[in-house]
XYZ file of C-alpha atoms in Angstrom:
606
model
C -20.731 29.188 3.847
C -23.535 31.346 2.451
C -20.993 33.653 0.760
C -19.228 30.674 -0.833
C -22.532 29.327 -2.178
C -23.357 32.785 -3.595
C -19.909 32.997 -5.221
C -20.451 29.595 -6.823
C -23.844 30.748 -8.146
C -22.068 33.713 -9.819
C -19.469 31.369 -11.327
C -22.107 28.955 -12.663
C -23.636 31.676 -14.856
C -20.562 31.227 -17.098
C -20.879 27.436 -17.508
C -19.031 26.215 -20.608
C -16.951 29.402 -20.961
C -14.134 31.303 -19.235
C -14.853 33.610 -16.281
C -14.187 37.372 -16.392
C -10.773 38.060 -14.808
C -12.231 39.956 -11.854
C -14.653 37.125 -10.976
C -11.854 34.558 -11.362
C -9.706 36.604 -8.942
C -12.569 36.698 -6.410
C -13.160 32.940 -6.759
C -9.456 32.226 -6.185
C -9.349 34.494 -3.113
C -12.368 32.612 -1.773
C -10.450 29.316 -2.097
C -11.965 27.778 -5.249
C -9.332 25.423 -6.738
C -8.583 25.399 -10.466
C -9.695 21.762 -10.673
C -13.019 22.531 -8.965
C -13.721 25.535 -11.185
C -12.914 23.391 -14.235
C -15.369 20.753 -13.075
C -18.314 23.049 -12.376
C -17.721 25.151 -15.528
C -17.136 22.040 -17.654
C -13.946 23.445 -19.225
C -10.343 22.105 -19.088
C -8.304 22.928 -15.971
C -5.481 24.009 -18.280
C -7.713 26.785 -19.727
C -8.362 28.201 -16.237
C -4.674 27.943 -15.307
C -3.538 29.786 -18.466
C -6.112 32.563 -17.996
C -5.245 32.922 -14.295
C -1.506 33.145 -15.039
C -2.063 35.727 -17.825
C -4.107 37.838 -15.442
C -1.364 37.648 -12.770
C -3.600 35.761 -10.326
C -0.915 33.663 -8.643
C -0.134 32.355 -5.170
C 2.025 34.353 -2.784
C 4.116 32.430 -0.237
C 4.633 33.281 3.398
C 6.907 31.848 6.079
C 5.550 29.602 8.818
C 7.136 30.621 12.157
C 8.971 27.631 13.675
C 9.414 27.765 17.444
C 13.036 28.262 18.473
C 14.317 28.485 14.879
C 15.185 31.664 13.024
C 14.418 31.914 9.305
C 13.147 28.339 8.827
C 12.463 27.924 5.087
C 8.951 26.624 5.665
C 6.179 28.181 3.518
C 2.415 28.231 2.958
C 0.526 29.965 0.145
C -2.358 32.364 -0.267
C -4.069 34.170 -3.144
C -4.929 36.982 -0.730
C -1.477 38.497 -0.174
C 1.614 39.158 -2.310
C 4.650 36.865 -2.200
C 7.084 37.611 0.631
C 9.702 34.937 -0.130
C 12.541 34.620 -2.604
C 13.896 31.714 -4.646
C 17.563 30.830 -5.057
C 19.107 30.746 -8.509
C 20.983 27.501 -7.750
C 20.769 25.289 -10.891
C 21.484 22.187 -8.733
C 18.035 22.075 -7.218
C 15.541 19.188 -7.106
C 11.893 19.188 -6.021
C 10.458 16.147 -4.192
C 6.710 15.517 -4.105
C 5.618 13.937 -0.812
C 2.742 11.561 -0.144
C 0.176 14.067 1.124
C -2.101 13.068 4.002
C -1.442 9.682 5.611
C -4.436 7.440 5.120
C -5.125 3.766 4.529
C -3.215 2.737 1.410
C -0.852 5.726 1.573
C 1.321 5.615 4.639
C 4.471 6.640 6.397
C 6.631 4.320 4.260
C 6.457 6.870 1.451
C 7.571 9.567 3.852
C 10.622 7.410 4.632
C 11.412 7.361 0.899
C 11.040 11.155 0.508
C 13.269 11.823 3.528
C 16.016 9.486 2.307
C 15.814 11.100 -1.143
C 16.385 14.519 0.479
C 19.366 13.116 2.407
C 20.829 11.567 -0.773
C 20.441 14.860 -2.692
C 22.091 16.791 0.127
C 25.028 14.349 -0.068
C 25.297 15.140 -3.801
C 25.291 18.928 -3.095
C 21.812 19.496 -4.502
C 19.400 21.987 -2.962
C 16.150 20.221 -2.032
C 12.611 21.576 -2.228
C 9.977 19.396 -0.515
C 6.243 19.725 -1.276
C 3.987 17.992 1.250
C 1.028 18.842 3.474
C 1.124 16.493 6.458
C 2.484 18.012 9.697
C 2.855 14.562 11.302
C 5.728 13.427 9.056
C 9.524 13.691 9.016
C 9.539 15.102 5.462
C 7.764 18.199 6.794
C 10.363 18.823 9.517
C 11.990 22.196 8.823
C 15.498 20.653 8.720
C 14.863 17.665 6.399
C 15.064 19.710 3.186
C 16.421 23.153 2.273
C 12.889 24.438 1.591
C 9.503 23.042 2.488
C 6.278 24.134 0.813
C 3.389 23.055 2.989
C 0.949 22.592 0.100
C -1.508 19.990 -1.199
C -0.285 17.703 -3.990
C -2.306 19.277 -6.816
C -1.265 20.324 -10.316
C -2.182 23.933 -9.449
C 0.042 24.189 -6.363
C 2.973 22.090 -7.591
C 3.197 23.973 -10.907
C 3.308 27.385 -9.238
C 6.083 26.253 -6.887
C 7.956 24.756 -9.880
C 7.654 27.995 -11.841
C 8.921 29.983 -8.867
C 11.800 27.711 -7.795
C 12.835 26.538 -11.327
C 14.431 23.247 -10.140
C 16.416 20.980 -12.478
C 13.653 18.389 -12.081
C 10.896 16.881 -9.942
C 10.852 13.443 -8.265
C 7.330 11.953 -8.221
C 7.938 8.274 -7.496
C 8.713 8.415 -3.756
C 5.354 9.758 -2.565
C 3.216 6.757 -3.503
C 0.186 6.987 -5.787
C -0.744 10.601 -4.933
C 2.038 12.405 -6.890
C 1.961 9.733 -9.633
C -1.657 10.640 -10.343
C -0.592 14.170 -11.376
C 2.725 13.277 -13.097
C 1.247 13.224 -16.615
C -0.356 16.677 -16.243
C 2.850 18.101 -14.774
C 4.866 16.767 -17.708
C 2.377 18.242 -20.200
C 2.802 21.612 -18.461
C 6.575 21.477 -19.065
C 7.827 19.969 -15.796
C 10.966 17.806 -16.062
C 9.994 14.558 -14.300
C 13.105 12.770 -13.027
C 13.259 8.976 -13.208
C 10.559 6.821 -14.774
C 8.538 8.732 -17.371
C 4.765 9.275 -16.952
C 4.262 7.223 -20.177
C 5.746 4.169 -18.398
C 3.619 4.877 -15.304
C 0.506 4.911 -17.527
C 1.619 1.691 -19.240
C 1.826 -0.113 -15.889
C -1.600 1.181 -14.814
C -3.312 0.456 -18.149
C -4.232 -3.207 -17.768
C -4.655 -3.813 -21.522
C -1.271 -2.333 -22.437
C 0.488 -4.134 -19.588
C -1.121 -7.473 -20.561
C 0.149 -7.077 -24.117
C 3.713 -6.406 -22.874
C 3.600 -9.498 -20.610
C 2.280 -11.623 -23.493
C 5.137 -10.441 -25.713
C 7.672 -11.290 -22.980
C 6.079 -14.703 -22.380
C 5.384 -13.916 -18.696
C 2.147 -15.477 -17.336
C -0.637 -13.233 -16.008
C -3.995 -14.243 -14.608
C -6.693 -13.742 -17.246
C -8.256 -10.310 -16.897
C -10.407 -7.714 -18.639
C -12.104 -4.379 -17.994
C -15.837 -3.748 -17.754
C -17.691 -0.448 -18.045
C -21.214 -1.838 -17.461
C -23.160 -4.863 -16.175
C -23.373 -6.663 -19.555
C -19.600 -6.300 -20.024
C -18.947 -7.753 -16.579
C -21.251 -10.788 -17.099
C -19.675 -11.500 -20.513
C -16.115 -11.274 -19.108
C -17.012 -13.505 -16.138
C -18.357 -16.126 -18.566
C -15.076 -16.017 -20.486
C -12.709 -16.056 -17.453
C -14.730 -18.186 -15.016
C -15.419 -17.736 -11.277
C -14.064 -16.906 -8.707
C -13.064 -13.394 -9.769
C -11.196 -10.479 -8.207
C -13.011 -7.224 -9.049
C -11.943 -3.662 -8.286
C -12.204 -0.106 -9.612
C -9.199 1.174 -11.582
C -7.018 3.962 -10.114
C -7.709 3.354 -6.414
C -5.564 3.527 -3.293
C -5.210 0.584 -0.937
C -7.467 -1.762 -2.901
C -10.563 0.279 -2.019
C -13.683 -1.377 -3.366
C -11.853 -4.633 -4.188
C -13.811 -7.853 -3.707
C -13.620 -11.579 -4.418
C -16.742 -12.606 -6.359
C -17.805 -16.272 -6.392
C -20.931 -16.242 -8.620
C -23.123 -14.143 -10.922
C -25.506 -12.779 -8.221
C -22.458 -11.450 -6.298
C -21.090 -9.879 -9.499
C -24.453 -8.232 -10.275
C -24.598 -6.797 -6.732
C -21.043 -5.457 -7.044
C -21.654 -3.798 -10.436
C -24.966 -2.320 -9.243
C -23.208 -0.747 -6.245
C -20.148 0.481 -8.191
C -20.067 4.251 -8.637
C -18.430 6.427 -11.301
C -17.836 3.529 -13.709
C -17.032 5.082 -17.086
C -14.814 4.115 -20.052
C -12.112 6.242 -18.343
C -12.637 4.553 -14.966
C -13.549 0.914 -15.671
C -13.878 -2.027 -13.295
C -10.909 -4.427 -13.460
C -11.866 -8.102 -13.470
C -9.179 -10.777 -12.881
C -9.328 -14.521 -12.457
C -8.820 -15.092 -8.720
C -5.945 -17.515 -8.171
C -7.203 -19.629 -5.249
C -4.759 -20.995 -2.664
C -1.870 -19.165 -4.342
C 1.264 -18.074 -2.494
C 1.773 -14.360 -2.996
C 5.226 -12.782 -3.284
C 6.695 -9.444 -4.311
C 10.012 -7.955 -5.331
C 11.394 -4.420 -5.310
C 13.939 -3.420 -7.947
C 16.353 -0.536 -8.524
C 16.585 0.138 -12.283
C 18.485 2.532 -14.538
C 16.498 2.068 -17.781
C 18.910 -0.562 -19.117
C 19.449 -2.918 -16.185
C 17.841 -3.741 -12.825
C 19.018 -4.985 -9.425
C 16.661 -6.936 -7.130
C 17.932 -7.108 -3.511
C 15.368 -9.646 -2.231
C 12.105 -11.491 -2.782
C 9.422 -11.236 -0.089
C 6.989 -14.062 0.604
C 3.540 -13.151 1.920
C 2.477 -15.256 4.883
C -1.232 -14.948 4.049
C -2.337 -16.502 0.749
C -3.328 -14.403 -2.287
C -6.581 -12.519 -1.732
C -5.368 -10.505 1.281
C -4.215 -6.991 0.301
C -0.406 -6.826 0.188
C -0.431 -3.934 2.683
C -2.300 -6.086 5.226
C -0.396 -9.307 4.731
C 2.554 -10.266 6.895
C 5.600 -11.043 4.784
C 9.055 -12.523 5.272
C 12.518 -11.934 3.789
C 14.046 -14.305 2.715
C 11.132 -16.594 1.689
C 10.522 -19.706 3.787
C 8.010 -21.608 1.641
C 8.836 -20.779 -1.983
C 10.970 -23.287 -3.948
C 14.326 -21.923 -5.151
C 13.311 -22.321 -8.818
C 10.360 -19.953 -8.309
C 12.533 -17.423 -6.429
C 14.952 -17.381 -9.373
C 11.989 -16.971 -11.768
C 10.798 -13.944 -9.768
C 14.285 -12.372 -9.913
C 14.406 -12.980 -13.666
C 10.873 -11.672 -14.373
C 11.460 -8.544 -12.245
C 14.672 -7.648 -14.086
C 13.084 -8.390 -17.488
C 9.987 -6.239 -16.822
C 11.999 -3.314 -15.393
C 14.337 -3.332 -18.426
C 11.510 -3.755 -20.965
C 9.537 -0.843 -19.491
C 12.594 1.405 -19.164
C 12.092 2.010 -15.428
C 14.511 4.529 -13.899
C 14.495 4.479 -10.098
C 12.371 2.072 -8.059
C 9.794 -0.532 -9.076
C 7.640 -3.046 -7.178
C 6.117 -6.152 -8.780
C 3.606 -8.477 -7.120
C 3.418 -12.173 -7.973
C 1.218 -15.191 -7.243
C 2.474 -18.785 -7.386
C -0.422 -21.081 -8.268
C -0.153 -24.765 -9.294
C 3.622 -24.465 -9.794
C 3.344 -21.424 -12.106
C 4.585 -17.891 -11.250
C 2.026 -15.250 -12.346
C 2.568 -11.491 -12.430
C -0.293 -9.688 -10.646
C 0.757 -6.057 -11.134
C 3.759 -3.768 -11.517
C 4.134 -0.358 -9.855
C 6.966 1.803 -11.269
C 7.423 3.703 -7.998
C 8.590 3.255 -4.433
C 6.389 0.789 -2.572
C 5.531 0.343 1.084
C 8.059 -2.520 1.278
C 11.123 -0.413 0.320
C 12.009 0.516 3.953
C 11.660 -3.156 4.975
C 13.917 -4.489 2.213
C 16.427 -1.706 2.927
C 16.553 -2.522 6.653
C 16.592 -6.316 6.379
C 19.122 -6.449 3.507
C 21.293 -3.526 4.634
C 20.967 -1.612 1.364
C 19.708 1.978 1.023
C 17.433 1.511 -1.990
C 16.189 5.111 -2.014
C 19.700 6.574 -1.906
C 20.779 4.452 -4.887
C 17.569 5.157 -6.842
C 17.956 8.924 -6.291
C 21.526 8.863 -7.613
C 20.385 6.871 -10.651
C 17.605 9.387 -11.390
C 20.276 12.091 -11.531
C 22.422 10.267 -14.084
C 24.296 7.436 -12.381
C 24.136 3.854 -13.729
C 23.785 0.594 -11.790
C 27.248 -0.351 -13.048
C 28.638 2.612 -11.030
C 27.754 0.728 -7.826
C 29.188 -2.620 -6.801
C 25.797 -4.242 -6.174
C 25.705 -7.951 -5.373
C 22.815 -9.964 -4.019
C 23.721 -10.905 -0.440
C 22.698 -14.068 1.351
C 20.657 -12.826 4.321
C 21.586 -14.906 7.427
C 18.593 -13.636 9.432
C 14.837 -13.325 8.825
C 12.825 -10.116 8.656
C 9.057 -10.379 9.207
C 6.780 -7.436 8.448
C 3.432 -7.359 10.212
C 0.592 -4.920 9.641
C -0.918 -2.844 12.463
C -4.708 -2.498 12.453
C -7.014 0.088 14.057
C -9.818 -2.356 14.936
C -9.686 -1.608 18.680
C -10.901 1.901 17.759
C -13.891 0.485 15.822
C -15.571 -2.140 18.024
C -18.468 -2.703 15.593
C -16.225 -3.484 12.593
C -15.574 -7.131 11.734
C -11.749 -7.381 11.782
C -11.495 -9.873 8.936
C -8.894 -9.365 6.191
C -9.538 -9.324 2.456
C -8.487 -7.581 -0.747
C -9.381 -4.105 0.566
C -6.569 -2.625 2.677
C -7.395 -1.938 6.333
C -4.035 -1.527 8.088
C -2.744 1.829 9.329
C 0.907 0.963 9.902
C 3.460 -1.805 10.049
C 6.282 -3.191 12.174
C 9.362 -5.315 11.560
C 10.748 -8.241 13.561
C 14.298 -9.513 12.859
C 15.831 -12.708 14.229
C 17.922 -15.725 13.229
C 14.859 -17.977 12.956
C 11.607 -17.305 11.096
C 9.553 -18.336 14.146
C 11.215 -15.864 16.517
C 11.109 -13.059 13.925
C 7.352 -13.714 13.471
C 6.845 -13.728 17.247
C 8.682 -10.379 17.562
C 6.605 -8.846 14.765
C 3.331 -9.909 16.453
C 4.571 -8.482 19.750
C 5.486 -5.160 18.099
C 2.071 -4.993 16.402
C 0.395 -5.211 19.822
C -0.725 -8.832 19.462
C 1.715 -10.786 21.658
C 1.293 -14.549 21.197
C 0.911 -16.567 24.434
C 3.512 -19.239 25.266
C 1.043 -21.264 27.370
C -2.717 -21.494 27.982
C -5.743 -22.341 25.839
C -6.229 -21.988 22.079
C -9.726 -21.731 20.581
C -10.036 -23.136 17.047
C -13.110 -22.465 14.941
C -12.323 -23.163 11.300
C -14.645 -22.739 8.284
C -15.129 -26.009 6.313
C -13.216 -24.701 3.260
C -10.134 -24.046 5.458
C -9.942 -27.452 7.171
C -6.675 -28.582 5.648
C -3.614 -30.641 6.546
C -1.832 -27.346 7.334
C -4.461 -26.504 9.944
C -4.046 -29.902 11.587
C -0.251 -29.392 11.659
C -0.670 -26.009 13.429
C -3.097 -27.500 15.993
C -0.752 -30.452 16.625
C 2.155 -28.032 17.188
C 0.163 -26.072 19.817
C -0.786 -29.358 21.533
C 2.876 -30.471 21.607
C 3.741 -27.141 23.272
C 1.381 -27.918 26.155
C -1.607 -25.782 25.087
C -5.153 -26.915 25.807
C -7.276 -26.935 22.607
C -10.945 -25.901 22.474
C -12.835 -26.254 19.172
C -16.347 -25.924 17.789
C -18.003 -29.269 16.915
C -17.137 -29.354 13.175
C -13.534 -28.268 13.785
C -13.115 -30.741 16.681
C -14.364 -33.609 14.472
C -11.912 -32.611 11.718
C -9.014 -32.451 14.202
C -9.953 -35.849 15.672
C -9.823 -37.387 12.170
C -6.275 -36.030 11.967
C -5.200 -37.401 15.341
C -5.505 -34.158 17.350
C -7.780 -34.148 20.417
C -9.687 -30.940 21.246
C -12.462 -30.291 23.783
C -15.740 -29.202 22.151
C -17.086 -25.727 22.989
C -20.554 -24.422 22.063
C -21.160 -21.571 19.617
C -23.258 -18.611 20.746
C -26.531 -19.983 19.325
C -25.960 -23.523 20.675
C -26.455 -22.856 24.412
C -24.377 -22.059 27.528
C -21.566 -22.006 28.492
C -20.340 -20.965 25.053
C -17.452 -19.239 23.269
C -18.652 -15.797 24.397
C -18.655 -16.892 28.069
C -15.168 -18.448 27.809
C -13.734 -15.267 26.238
C -15.337 -13.036 28.915
C -14.060 -15.288 31.708
C -10.457 -15.074 30.465
C -10.329 -18.830 29.736
C -8.998 -18.369 26.166
C -5.528 -16.989 25.379
C -5.389 -17.258 21.557
C -8.163 -17.459 18.958
C -7.781 -19.030 15.511
C -10.985 -18.298 13.600
C -11.313 -18.369 9.826
C -14.513 -16.552 8.808
C -17.488 -18.706 7.806
C -18.519 -15.870 5.455
C -21.839 -15.132 3.792
C -22.511 -18.833 3.100
C -22.961 -19.560 6.830
C -26.396 -19.473 8.461
C -24.832 -18.012 11.634
C -22.589 -14.957 11.811
C -19.278 -15.690 13.567
C -17.953 -12.108 13.594
C -18.815 -11.878 17.331
C -15.799 -14.131 18.015
C -13.367 -11.717 16.334
C -15.038 -8.633 17.852
C -14.907 -10.206 21.335
C -11.212 -10.993 20.847
C -10.503 -7.298 20.218
C -12.708 -6.145 23.093
C -10.957 -8.471 25.562
C -7.460 -7.949 24.070
C -6.982 -11.593 23.062
C -4.636 -12.196 20.105
C -6.597 -13.611 17.160
C -5.705 -15.076 13.765
C -8.048 -15.265 10.759
C -5.996 -17.208 8.169
C -4.505 -20.714 8.162
C -1.095 -19.510 6.937
C -0.838 -17.113 9.889
C -1.928 -19.914 12.278
C 0.931 -22.117 11.033
C 3.392 -19.198 11.396
C 2.062 -18.474 14.919
C 2.559 -22.107 15.965
C 6.137 -21.910 14.699
C 6.629 -18.559 16.476
C 5.384 -19.870 19.817
C 7.602 -22.985 19.514
C 10.684 -20.834 18.781
C 9.891 -18.392 21.615
C 9.478 -21.231 24.149
C 13.050 -22.277 23.322
C 14.306 -18.894 24.556
C 14.841 -15.292 23.466
C 17.617 -13.893 21.274
C 19.670 -11.152 23.016
C 18.739 -7.618 21.920
C 20.728 -6.412 18.888
C 20.792 -3.098 17.032
C 20.002 -2.889 13.305
C 23.696 -2.120 12.701
C 24.656 -5.392 14.422
C 22.279 -7.333 12.168
C 23.786 -5.591 9.123
C 27.316 -6.462 10.283
C 26.417 -10.129 9.744
C 25.550 -9.633 6.064
């Protein structure tokens, strides 16, 4: 560590100018990245890269030994030893950029897309070169692609592999946001990006530009603006009105996203926000309350688009799409809105000239369909749509990127006779002190899929697969925040009662249920005396908890209920929409199970 610090001190003497070649070579051998050197010297990364290349300071690649396999084409790089590998001269060669490390907001779904792209290319007699750095994925198996470079997804590493391998092009859109973030720089350095151009990617991410395109197309969007300081944010809030959805631009998994209900909350958020600059502003949107959220994935060829299905989110808008359960086909969206979503998705994909895959998120509020955002890349829902609808979206998108047209495939929207429910998997049992409440910031680390002929049974299967099996008898605890006491909640409680469950409720919730003709025994909160909710959970008297968070407005924190549920392995629900779905799931499951079927058998029914 001391030697690295001393090397950096040497480098810093040249701030604002290029390093001597010998010092640059030493810095590279010590592991200093081009991007890091550019930052500390305050000069463009491109300048360092050009100097390094001129001086012949380049990576050498070396084979990783794979147990039981001879000559596996699996490589890592070093600046400390000459290259020991060769590159084929095959002109039919394509490079795929993987998703990098799995983390919240960037998961295994993108690995699925990269693997299926490699399979599609192999079927078209293309040589495949995979660049990824996560050993726990299928894309980094030695036999998925013809060559694997086990490297980080940086401009420095990708460019050197590109210059060595000389592929016909590079696919960026299957690895999620990570490779998209470097697509523009790769293109500027002469890389042929296959599929959607970086200019279109930037258009979708630039809120101002995207708003203007939607306005021209006559497609509604929630009012929004971008703030670079406190005064900006207060002015925009005055124009748009509270509540607001605020988040930093260019983030993964909705990090730092919050719903803001008043000016003090907005001031706190802006004061805590870091790195806010004109290049990295805060996005401020009108929050569409009580909206149904939906999304659609499309395959596009630049002139036309095909949308296999619309997904309805079970949780209302305000829960990150990666954390929300969703269902294909929709169960609560009117047909007219589903058709509108199909039409908007095709229109946007064609207008933007998307080639490959695209995901668009929508909110339906007061009978109007709003576009929330468009991502011209593979999304985490692509594997789900592919499996539920029996269509290999990645295979088709890959072929289109290499010159095919949608008209070359006989694509027709199929009526899906079954239901597919995606549920998110959360790591809260590993973090006992974390309040497991959902919001706009993504917290899930995986997802599962339940398929059945009824929505209720598919939902029940998905909960079971996610490790939160719903009980089919016993006691349900209901503790509902005043803002969530709705007719829907009463319907869910009534359904549990009809199924023979005993209902326990806190005083306010019990009074609300009584007004709606549902009897529930009153149970004390923690601060109200004994025996209370905590005692009942510890004693195993509760089998399902429905608790919508009271939030910061409450005088008493109710997070202990959710934390206790995790500690004692009791399934818990924190939104009304999920409570209604759970009631339906339990009802369907009590009527009996569907015999086990393979995915191929489900597809045979399409």
